[in-house]
Tab-separated table of C-alpha atoms and ligand atoms in Angstrom:
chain	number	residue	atom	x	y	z
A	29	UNK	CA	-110.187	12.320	-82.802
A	30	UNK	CA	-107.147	9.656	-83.178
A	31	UNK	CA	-104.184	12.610	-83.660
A	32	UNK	CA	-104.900	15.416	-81.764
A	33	UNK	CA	-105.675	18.615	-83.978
A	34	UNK	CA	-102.760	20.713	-81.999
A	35	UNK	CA	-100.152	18.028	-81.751
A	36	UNK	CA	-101.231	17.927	-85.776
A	37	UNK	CA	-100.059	21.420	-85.852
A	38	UNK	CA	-97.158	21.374	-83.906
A	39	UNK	CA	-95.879	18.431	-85.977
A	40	UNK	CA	-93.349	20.217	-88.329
A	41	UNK	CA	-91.997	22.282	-85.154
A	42	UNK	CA	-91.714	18.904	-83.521
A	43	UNK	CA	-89.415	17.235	-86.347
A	44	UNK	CA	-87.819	20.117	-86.440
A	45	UNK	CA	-86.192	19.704	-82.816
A	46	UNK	CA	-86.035	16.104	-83.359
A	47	UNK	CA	-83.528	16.944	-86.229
A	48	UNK	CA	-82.012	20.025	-84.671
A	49	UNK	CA	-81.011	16.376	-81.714
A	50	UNK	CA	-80.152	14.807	-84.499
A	51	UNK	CA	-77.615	17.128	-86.048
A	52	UNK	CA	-75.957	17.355	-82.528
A	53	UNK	CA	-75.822	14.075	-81.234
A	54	UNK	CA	-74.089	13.374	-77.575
A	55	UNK	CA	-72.909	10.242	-75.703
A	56	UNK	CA	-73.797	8.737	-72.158
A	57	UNK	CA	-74.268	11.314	-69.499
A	58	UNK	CA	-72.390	13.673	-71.587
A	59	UNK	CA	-75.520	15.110	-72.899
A	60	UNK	CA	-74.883	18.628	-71.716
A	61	UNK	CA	-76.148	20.751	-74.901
A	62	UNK	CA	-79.169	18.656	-75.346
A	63	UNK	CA	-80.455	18.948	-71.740
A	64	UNK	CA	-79.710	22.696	-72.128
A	65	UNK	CA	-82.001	22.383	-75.252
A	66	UNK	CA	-84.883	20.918	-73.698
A	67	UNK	CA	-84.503	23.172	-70.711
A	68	UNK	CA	-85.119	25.992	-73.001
A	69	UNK	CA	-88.228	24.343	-75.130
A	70	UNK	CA	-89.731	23.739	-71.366
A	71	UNK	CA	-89.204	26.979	-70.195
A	72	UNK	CA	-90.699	28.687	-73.501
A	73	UNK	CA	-93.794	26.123	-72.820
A	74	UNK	CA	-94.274	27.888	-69.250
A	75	UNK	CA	-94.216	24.412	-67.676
A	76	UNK	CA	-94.568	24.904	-63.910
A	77	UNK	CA	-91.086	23.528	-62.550
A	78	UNK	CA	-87.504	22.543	-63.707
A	79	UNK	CA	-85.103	20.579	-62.361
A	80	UNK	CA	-81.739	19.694	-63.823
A	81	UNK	CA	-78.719	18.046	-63.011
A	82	UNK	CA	-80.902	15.088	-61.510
A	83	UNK	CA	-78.450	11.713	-62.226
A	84	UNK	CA	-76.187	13.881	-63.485
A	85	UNK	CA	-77.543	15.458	-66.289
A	86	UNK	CA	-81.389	14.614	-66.639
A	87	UNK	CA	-84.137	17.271	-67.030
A	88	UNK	CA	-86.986	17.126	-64.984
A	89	UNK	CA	-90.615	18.869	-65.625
A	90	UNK	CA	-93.365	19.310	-64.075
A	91	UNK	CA	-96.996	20.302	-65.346
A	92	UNK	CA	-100.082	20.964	-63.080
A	93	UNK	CA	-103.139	20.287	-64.660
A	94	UNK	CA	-106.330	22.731	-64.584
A	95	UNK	CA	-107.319	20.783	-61.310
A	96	UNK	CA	-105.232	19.262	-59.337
A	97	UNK	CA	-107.477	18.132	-56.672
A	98	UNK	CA	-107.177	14.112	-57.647
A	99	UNK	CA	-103.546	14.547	-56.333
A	100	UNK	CA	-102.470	11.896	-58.747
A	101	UNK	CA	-98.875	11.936	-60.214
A	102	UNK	CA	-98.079	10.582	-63.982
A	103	UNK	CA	-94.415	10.251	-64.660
A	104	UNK	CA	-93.758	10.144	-68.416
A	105	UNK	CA	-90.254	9.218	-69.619
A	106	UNK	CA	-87.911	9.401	-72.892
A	107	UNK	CA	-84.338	9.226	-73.176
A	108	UNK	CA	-81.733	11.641	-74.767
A	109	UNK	CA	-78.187	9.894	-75.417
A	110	UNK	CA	-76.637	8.721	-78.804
A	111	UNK	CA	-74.323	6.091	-79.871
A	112	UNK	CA	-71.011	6.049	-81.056
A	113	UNK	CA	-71.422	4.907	-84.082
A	114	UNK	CA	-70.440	6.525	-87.535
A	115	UNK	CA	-73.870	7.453	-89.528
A	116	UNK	CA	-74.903	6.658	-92.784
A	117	UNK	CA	-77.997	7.961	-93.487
A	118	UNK	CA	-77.232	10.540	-95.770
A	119	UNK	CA	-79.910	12.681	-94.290
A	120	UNK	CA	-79.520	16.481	-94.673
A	121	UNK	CA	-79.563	16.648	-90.895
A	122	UNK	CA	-77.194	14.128	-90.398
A	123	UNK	CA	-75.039	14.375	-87.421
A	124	UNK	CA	-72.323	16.605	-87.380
A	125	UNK	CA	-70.238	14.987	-84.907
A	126	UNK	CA	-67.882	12.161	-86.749
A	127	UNK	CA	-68.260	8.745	-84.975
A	128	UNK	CA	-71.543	9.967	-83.338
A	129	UNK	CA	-75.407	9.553	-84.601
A	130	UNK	CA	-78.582	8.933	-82.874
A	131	UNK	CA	-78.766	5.441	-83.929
A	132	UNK	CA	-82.077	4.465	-81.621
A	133	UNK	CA	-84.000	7.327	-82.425
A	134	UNK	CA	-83.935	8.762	-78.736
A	135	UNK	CA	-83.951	12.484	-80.750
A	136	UNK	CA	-87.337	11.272	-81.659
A	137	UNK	CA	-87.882	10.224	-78.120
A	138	UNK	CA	-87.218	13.110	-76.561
A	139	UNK	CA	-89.041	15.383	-79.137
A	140	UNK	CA	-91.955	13.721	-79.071
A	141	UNK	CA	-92.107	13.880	-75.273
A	142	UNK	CA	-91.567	17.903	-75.686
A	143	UNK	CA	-94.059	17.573	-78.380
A	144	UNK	CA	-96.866	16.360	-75.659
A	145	UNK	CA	-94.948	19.321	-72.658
A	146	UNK	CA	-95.719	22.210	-75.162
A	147	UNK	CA	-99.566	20.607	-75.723
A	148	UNK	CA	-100.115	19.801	-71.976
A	149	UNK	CA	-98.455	23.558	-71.077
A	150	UNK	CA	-101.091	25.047	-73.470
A	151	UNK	CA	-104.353	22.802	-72.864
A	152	UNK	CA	-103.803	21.694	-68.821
A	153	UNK	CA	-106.440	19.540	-69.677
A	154	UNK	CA	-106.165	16.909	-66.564
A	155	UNK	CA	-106.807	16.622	-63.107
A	156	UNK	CA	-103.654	15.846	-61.280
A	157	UNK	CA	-99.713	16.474	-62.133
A	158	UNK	CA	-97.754	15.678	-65.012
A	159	UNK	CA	-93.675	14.926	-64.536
A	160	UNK	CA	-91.976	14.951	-67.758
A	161	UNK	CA	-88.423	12.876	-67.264
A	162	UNK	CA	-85.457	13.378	-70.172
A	163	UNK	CA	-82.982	11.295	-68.783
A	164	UNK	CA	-79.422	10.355	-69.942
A	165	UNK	CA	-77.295	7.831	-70.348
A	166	UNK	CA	-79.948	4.707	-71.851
A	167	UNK	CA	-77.225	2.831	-73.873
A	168	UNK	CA	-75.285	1.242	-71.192
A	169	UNK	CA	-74.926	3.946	-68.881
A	170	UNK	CA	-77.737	2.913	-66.552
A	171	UNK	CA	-79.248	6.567	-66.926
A	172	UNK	CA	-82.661	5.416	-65.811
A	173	UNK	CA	-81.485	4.066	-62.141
A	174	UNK	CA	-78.925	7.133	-61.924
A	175	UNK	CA	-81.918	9.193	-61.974
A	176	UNK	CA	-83.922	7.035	-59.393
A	177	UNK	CA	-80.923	7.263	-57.429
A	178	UNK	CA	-81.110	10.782	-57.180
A	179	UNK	CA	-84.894	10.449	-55.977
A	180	UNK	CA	-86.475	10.743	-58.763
A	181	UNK	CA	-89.810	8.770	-57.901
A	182	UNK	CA	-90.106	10.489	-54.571
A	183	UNK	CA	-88.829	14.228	-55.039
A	184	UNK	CA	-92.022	14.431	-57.536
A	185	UNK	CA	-94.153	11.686	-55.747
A	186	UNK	CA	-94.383	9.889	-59.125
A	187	UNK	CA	-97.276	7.164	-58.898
A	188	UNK	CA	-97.036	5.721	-62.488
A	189	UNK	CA	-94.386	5.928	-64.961
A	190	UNK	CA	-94.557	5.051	-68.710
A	191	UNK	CA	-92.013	4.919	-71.484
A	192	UNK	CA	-92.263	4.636	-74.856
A	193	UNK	CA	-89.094	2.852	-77.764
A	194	UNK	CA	-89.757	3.380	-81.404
A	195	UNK	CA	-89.648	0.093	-83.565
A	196	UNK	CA	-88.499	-0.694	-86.854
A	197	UNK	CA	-90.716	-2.915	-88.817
A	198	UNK	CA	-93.705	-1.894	-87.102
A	199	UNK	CA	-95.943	0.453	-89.205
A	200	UNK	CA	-95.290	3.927	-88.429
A	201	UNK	CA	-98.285	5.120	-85.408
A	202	UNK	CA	-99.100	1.606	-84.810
A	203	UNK	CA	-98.175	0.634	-81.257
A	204	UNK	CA	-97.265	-2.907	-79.887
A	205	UNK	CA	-96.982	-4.301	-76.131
A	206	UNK	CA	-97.688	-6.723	-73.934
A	207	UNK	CA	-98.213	-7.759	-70.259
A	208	UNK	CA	-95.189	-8.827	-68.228
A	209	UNK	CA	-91.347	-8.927	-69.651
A	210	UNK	CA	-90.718	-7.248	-72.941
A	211	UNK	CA	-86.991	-6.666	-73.126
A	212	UNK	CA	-84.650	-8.971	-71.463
A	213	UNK	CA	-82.633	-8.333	-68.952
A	214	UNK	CA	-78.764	-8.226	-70.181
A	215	UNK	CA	-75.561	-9.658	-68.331
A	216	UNK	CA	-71.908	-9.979	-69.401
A	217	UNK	CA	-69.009	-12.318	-68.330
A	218	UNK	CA	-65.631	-12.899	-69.073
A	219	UNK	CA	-64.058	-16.176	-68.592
A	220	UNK	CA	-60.383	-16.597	-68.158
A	221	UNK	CA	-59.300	-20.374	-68.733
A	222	UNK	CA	-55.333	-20.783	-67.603
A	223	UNK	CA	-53.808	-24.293	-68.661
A	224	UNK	CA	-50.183	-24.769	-68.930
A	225	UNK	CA	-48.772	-23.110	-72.649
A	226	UNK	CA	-45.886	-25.612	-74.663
A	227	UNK	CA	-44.537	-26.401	-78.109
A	228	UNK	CA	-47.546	-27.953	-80.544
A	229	UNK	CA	-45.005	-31.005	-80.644
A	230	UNK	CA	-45.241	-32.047	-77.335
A	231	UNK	CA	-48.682	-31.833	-75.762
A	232	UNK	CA	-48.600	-34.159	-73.121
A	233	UNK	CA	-45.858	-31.729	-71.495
A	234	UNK	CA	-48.453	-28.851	-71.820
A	235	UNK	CA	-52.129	-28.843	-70.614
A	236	UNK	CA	-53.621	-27.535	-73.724
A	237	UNK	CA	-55.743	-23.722	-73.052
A	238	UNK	CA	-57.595	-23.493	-76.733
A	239	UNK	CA	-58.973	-27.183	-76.007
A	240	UNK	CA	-59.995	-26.399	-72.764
A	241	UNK	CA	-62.057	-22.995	-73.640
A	242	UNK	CA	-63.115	-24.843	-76.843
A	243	UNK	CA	-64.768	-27.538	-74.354
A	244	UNK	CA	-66.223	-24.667	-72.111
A	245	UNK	CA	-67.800	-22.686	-74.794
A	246	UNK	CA	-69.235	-25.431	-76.089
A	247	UNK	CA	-70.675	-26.707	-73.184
A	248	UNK	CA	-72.081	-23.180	-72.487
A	249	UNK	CA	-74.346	-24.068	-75.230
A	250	UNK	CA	-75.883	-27.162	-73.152
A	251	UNK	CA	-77.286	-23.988	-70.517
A	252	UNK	CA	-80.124	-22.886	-72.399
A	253	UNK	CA	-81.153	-26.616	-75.020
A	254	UNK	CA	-80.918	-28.652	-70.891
A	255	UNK	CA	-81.049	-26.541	-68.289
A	256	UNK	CA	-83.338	-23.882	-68.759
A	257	UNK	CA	-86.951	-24.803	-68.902
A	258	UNK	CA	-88.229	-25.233	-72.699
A	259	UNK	CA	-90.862	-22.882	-72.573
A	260	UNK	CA	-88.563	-19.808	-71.230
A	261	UNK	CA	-86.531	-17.744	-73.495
A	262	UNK	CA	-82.566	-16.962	-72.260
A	263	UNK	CA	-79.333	-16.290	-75.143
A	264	UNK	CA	-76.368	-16.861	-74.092
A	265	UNK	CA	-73.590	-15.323	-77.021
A	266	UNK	CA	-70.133	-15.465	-76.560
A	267	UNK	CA	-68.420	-12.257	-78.935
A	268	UNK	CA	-65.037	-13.089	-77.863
A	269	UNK	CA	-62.409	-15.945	-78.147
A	270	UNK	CA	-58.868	-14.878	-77.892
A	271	UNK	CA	-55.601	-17.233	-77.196
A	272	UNK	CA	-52.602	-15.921	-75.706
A	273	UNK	CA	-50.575	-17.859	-78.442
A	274	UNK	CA	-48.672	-15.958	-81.061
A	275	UNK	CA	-48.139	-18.614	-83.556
A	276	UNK	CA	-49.555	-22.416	-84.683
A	277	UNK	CA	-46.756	-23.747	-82.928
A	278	UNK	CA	-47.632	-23.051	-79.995
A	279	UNK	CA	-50.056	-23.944	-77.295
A	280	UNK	CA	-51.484	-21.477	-75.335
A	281	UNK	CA	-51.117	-20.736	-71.970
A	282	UNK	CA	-54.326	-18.966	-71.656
A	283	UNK	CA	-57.776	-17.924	-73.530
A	284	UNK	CA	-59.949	-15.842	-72.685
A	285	UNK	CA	-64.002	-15.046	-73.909
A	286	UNK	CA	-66.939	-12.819	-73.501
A	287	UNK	CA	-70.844	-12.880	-73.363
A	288	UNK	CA	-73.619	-12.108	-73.225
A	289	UNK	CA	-76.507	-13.616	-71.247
A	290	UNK	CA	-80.358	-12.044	-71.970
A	291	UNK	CA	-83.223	-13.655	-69.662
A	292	UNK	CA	-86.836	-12.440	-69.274
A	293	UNK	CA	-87.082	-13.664	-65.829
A	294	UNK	CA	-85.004	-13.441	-62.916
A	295	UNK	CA	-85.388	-17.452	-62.392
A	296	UNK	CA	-83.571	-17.930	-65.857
A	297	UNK	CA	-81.073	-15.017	-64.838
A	298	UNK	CA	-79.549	-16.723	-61.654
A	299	UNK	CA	-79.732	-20.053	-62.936
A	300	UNK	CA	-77.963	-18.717	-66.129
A	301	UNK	CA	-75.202	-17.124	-63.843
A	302	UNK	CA	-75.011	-20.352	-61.883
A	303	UNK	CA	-74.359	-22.833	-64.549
A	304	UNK	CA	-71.528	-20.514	-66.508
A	305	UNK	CA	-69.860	-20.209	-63.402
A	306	UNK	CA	-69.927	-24.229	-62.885
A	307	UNK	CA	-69.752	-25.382	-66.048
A	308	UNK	CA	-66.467	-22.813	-66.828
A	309	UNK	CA	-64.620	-23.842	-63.293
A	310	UNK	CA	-65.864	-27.444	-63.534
A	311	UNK	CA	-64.808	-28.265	-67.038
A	312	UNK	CA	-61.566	-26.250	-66.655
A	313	UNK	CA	-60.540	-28.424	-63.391
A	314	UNK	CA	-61.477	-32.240	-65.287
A	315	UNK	CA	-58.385	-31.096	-68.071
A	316	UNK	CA	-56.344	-29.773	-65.243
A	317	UNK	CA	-56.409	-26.069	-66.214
A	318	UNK	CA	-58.153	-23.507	-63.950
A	319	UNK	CA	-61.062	-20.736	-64.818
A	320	UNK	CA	-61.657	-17.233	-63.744
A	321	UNK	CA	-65.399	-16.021	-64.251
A	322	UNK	CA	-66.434	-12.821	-63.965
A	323	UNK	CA	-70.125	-11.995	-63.947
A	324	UNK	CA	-71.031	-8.519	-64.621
A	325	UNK	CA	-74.775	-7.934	-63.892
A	326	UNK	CA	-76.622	-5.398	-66.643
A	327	UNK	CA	-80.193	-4.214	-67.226
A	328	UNK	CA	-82.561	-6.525	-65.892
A	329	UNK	CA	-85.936	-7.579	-68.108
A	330	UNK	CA	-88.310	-4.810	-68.648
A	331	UNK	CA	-91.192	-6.006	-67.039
A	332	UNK	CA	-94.429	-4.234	-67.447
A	333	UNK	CA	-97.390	-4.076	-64.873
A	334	UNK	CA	-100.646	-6.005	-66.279
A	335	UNK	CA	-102.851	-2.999	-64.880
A	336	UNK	CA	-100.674	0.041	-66.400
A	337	UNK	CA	-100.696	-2.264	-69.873
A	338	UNK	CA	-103.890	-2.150	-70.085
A	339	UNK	CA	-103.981	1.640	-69.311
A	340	UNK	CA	-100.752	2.075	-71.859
A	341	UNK	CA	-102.991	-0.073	-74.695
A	342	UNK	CA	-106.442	1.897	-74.541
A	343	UNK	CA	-104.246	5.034	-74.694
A	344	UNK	CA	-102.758	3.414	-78.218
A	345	UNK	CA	-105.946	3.048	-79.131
A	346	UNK	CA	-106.940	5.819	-78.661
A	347	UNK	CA	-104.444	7.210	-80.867
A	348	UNK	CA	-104.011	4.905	-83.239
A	349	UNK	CA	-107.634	3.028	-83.347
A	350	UNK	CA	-106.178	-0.508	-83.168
A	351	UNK	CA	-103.275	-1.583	-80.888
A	352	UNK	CA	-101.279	-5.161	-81.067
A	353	UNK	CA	-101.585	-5.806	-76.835
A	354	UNK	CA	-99.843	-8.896	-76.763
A	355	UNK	CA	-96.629	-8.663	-78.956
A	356	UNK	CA	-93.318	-11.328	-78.508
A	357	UNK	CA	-90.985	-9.920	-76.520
A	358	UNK	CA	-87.744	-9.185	-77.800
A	359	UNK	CA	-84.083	-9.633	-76.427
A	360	UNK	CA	-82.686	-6.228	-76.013
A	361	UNK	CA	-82.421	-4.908	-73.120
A	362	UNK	CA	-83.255	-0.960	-71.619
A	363	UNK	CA	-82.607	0.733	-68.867
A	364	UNK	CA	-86.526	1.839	-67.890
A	365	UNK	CA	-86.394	-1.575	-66.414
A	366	UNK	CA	-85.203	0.384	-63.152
A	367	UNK	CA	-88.336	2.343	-63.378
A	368	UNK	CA	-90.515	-0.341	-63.410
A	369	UNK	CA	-89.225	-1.744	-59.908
A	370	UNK	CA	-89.705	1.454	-58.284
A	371	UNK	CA	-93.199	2.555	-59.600
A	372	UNK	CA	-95.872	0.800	-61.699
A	373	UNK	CA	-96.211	1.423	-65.321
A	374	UNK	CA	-95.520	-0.067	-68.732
A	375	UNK	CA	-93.194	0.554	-71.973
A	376	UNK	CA	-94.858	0.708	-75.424
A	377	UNK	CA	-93.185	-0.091	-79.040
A	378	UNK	CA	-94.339	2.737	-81.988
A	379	UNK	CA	-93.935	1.870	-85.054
A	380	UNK	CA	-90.853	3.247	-87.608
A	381	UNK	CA	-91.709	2.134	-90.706
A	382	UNK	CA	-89.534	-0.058	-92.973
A	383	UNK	CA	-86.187	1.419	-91.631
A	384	UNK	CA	-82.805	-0.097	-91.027
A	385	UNK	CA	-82.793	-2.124	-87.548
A	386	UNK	CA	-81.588	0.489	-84.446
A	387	UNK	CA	-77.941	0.770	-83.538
A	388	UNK	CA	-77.788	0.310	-87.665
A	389	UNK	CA	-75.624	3.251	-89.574
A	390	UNK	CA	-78.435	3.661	-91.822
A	391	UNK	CA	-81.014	4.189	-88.995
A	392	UNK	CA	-83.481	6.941	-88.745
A	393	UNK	CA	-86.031	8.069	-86.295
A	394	UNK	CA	-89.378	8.050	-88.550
A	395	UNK	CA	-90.814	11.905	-88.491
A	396	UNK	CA	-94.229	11.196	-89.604
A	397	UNK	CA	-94.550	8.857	-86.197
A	398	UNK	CA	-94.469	12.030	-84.056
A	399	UNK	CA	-97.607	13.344	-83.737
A	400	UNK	CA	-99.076	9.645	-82.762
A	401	UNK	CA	-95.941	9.417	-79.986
A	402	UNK	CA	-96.577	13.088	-78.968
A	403	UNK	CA	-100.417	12.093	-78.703
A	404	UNK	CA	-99.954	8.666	-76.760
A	405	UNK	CA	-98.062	10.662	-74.101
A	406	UNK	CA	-101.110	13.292	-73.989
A	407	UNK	CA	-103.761	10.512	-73.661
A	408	UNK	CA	-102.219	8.841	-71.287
A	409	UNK	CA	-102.011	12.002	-68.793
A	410	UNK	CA	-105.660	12.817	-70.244
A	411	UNK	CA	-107.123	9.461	-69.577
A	412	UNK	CA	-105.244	8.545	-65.919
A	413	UNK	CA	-106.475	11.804	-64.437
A	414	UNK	CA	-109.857	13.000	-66.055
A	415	UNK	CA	-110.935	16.449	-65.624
A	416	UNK	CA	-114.788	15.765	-63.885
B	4	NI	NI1	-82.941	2.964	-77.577
């Protein structure tokens, strides 16, 4: 039985919420009205316990099962916040908030993860406790650690914690992970580069800013073709490149840029750090000009545990009948990363379907995936604490 018969049934009340999220979409930890929403759902599901307000604004339930003599602890996790970014889907539920849509499908996320409350409410089919986690704040906001901060793991004595991220491209209720890093960990920087600014006619009075950066940013490049080990993965981007110089006449006095660094390994992420600090100071001080770096540390890599992968895969397969266990990892980043240094567990791709990339205007959360994402939640609690 891949899909289970009841999450089957429950699958047009499912996409229903998930578009009722989708209609109403809200930013960062600002997600007041949809926590209030899934409060209600859980509370109509009779779930045992709620508790809100935990980092900030994220929903906690939890879900005894018929035994709970094993006195083992699943934590299951999806996220709730949208992006501000103007949709284009067209959709008949598109959002009604201008400059707001739920661009990553985290509606879907968080409805599917109701999807699996309302079936594990009805069936208490495990031996053991279930703690359902809607947290806030995923796209940049650091929502995950907020709630760990708050005690998360401990207040509820969570032992394992899984995620799941829907995936464009991926066939819709096919699932995809792998052992070890899957997103990368993501860190900014700004460089400042401050020469001395001058007429264009006369550059040997000035110490020339653009050529300076210019040298920097291409150096940058040499970081991850010589210095990082071949068979790693690290991008380094730099977004912005901005002289203080109002005209061509001019050279200016100082430039400043922006990046972005994405490792899978810690290694990679220090020695990344270490060279653009060196290599923007260094270079600056051989033309006489001095740099500024400023290294703002992000998400790190989402690393998943090789036992809890294994668990996370024969759940997908479960659901699914075939599972892809050893996918490329990719270079986004996500904030569950904080989860999986506090507890063991693992984050699984499902598939969307031949959809617009996330964080795309044109993005939607796939429907028809919900019953396999409401399913793979259910298995997992099902299959890590067996009733007999
Ligand atoms: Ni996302």
């Amino acid at each position: 039985m891949p899909i289970r018969n009841r999450l089957a049934e429950l699958h047009d009340e499912i996409a229903a919420w998930r578009r009722h999220l989708h209609e109403n979409p809200e930013l960062m930890y600002e997600v007041h009205e949809t926590a209030r929403f899934v409060e209600s759902r859980l509370r109509e599901f009779g779930v045992d316990e709620i508790a809100t307000g935990i980092g900030r604004t994220g929903v906690v339930a939890v879900i005894r099962g018929r035994r709970t003599g094993s006195g083992r602890v699943i934590g299951l996790r999806a996220d709730m916040d949208a992006l501000p970014i103007a949709e284009a889907t067209g959709a008949p539920y598109a959002s009604k908030v201008p400059g707001r849509m739920h661009a990553c499908g985290h509606d879907g996320h968080t409805a599917m993860l109701l999807g699996a409350a309302k079936y594990l409410a009805e069936t208490r089919n495990f031996d053991g406790t279930a703690v359902l986690i809607f947290q806030p704040a995923e796209e940049g906001g650091a929502g995950a650690r907020a709630m760990c901060d708050d005690g998360l793991m401990e207040r509820f004595a969570i032992e394992e914690i899984y995620g799941m991220h829907n995936m464009p491209g991926l066939p819709v209720g096919q699932f995809a992970i792998r052992p070890g890093a899957l997103l990368a960990s993501s860190d900014e920087f700004e460089i400042t580069v401050t020469g001395r600014g001058g007429h264009a006619a006369a550059p040997h009075e000035a110490v020339d800013t653009t050529l300076v950066a210019a040298h920097v940013l291409i150096a940058l490049q040499s970081i991850v073709s010589r210095n990082v080990d071949p068979i790693r993965r690290v991008v380094l981007s730099v977004g912005i490149f901005e002289t203080d110089s109002a005209s061509s006449n001019i050279i200016a006095h100082r430039v400043r840029m922006e990046g972005t660094v994405r490792t899978l390994d810690p290694e990679c992420r220090a020695l990344a750090e270490e060279r653009v600090r060196r290599i923007a100071t260094d270079t600056a001080s051989a033309f006489g000009a001095v740099a500024e770096v400023v290294w703002t540390p992000g998400y790190p890599a989402t690393v998943n545990h090789p036992e809890q992968t294994v668990h996370a895969a024969e759940a997908a397969r479960a659901v699914a009948g075939t599972v892809i266990d050893n996918v490329d990892p990719v270079m986004p980043s996500e904030d569950f990363a904080y989860m999986l240094e506090r507890r063991p567990g693992a984050y699984i791709f499902i598939g969307n379907g031949d959809t617009p990339m996330c964080h795309h205007p044109a993005y939607d959360f796939a429907d028809d995936a919900i019953p396999a994402g409401s399913s793979w939640f259910a298995e997992l609690v099902e299959r890590r604490m067996p009733v007999g």
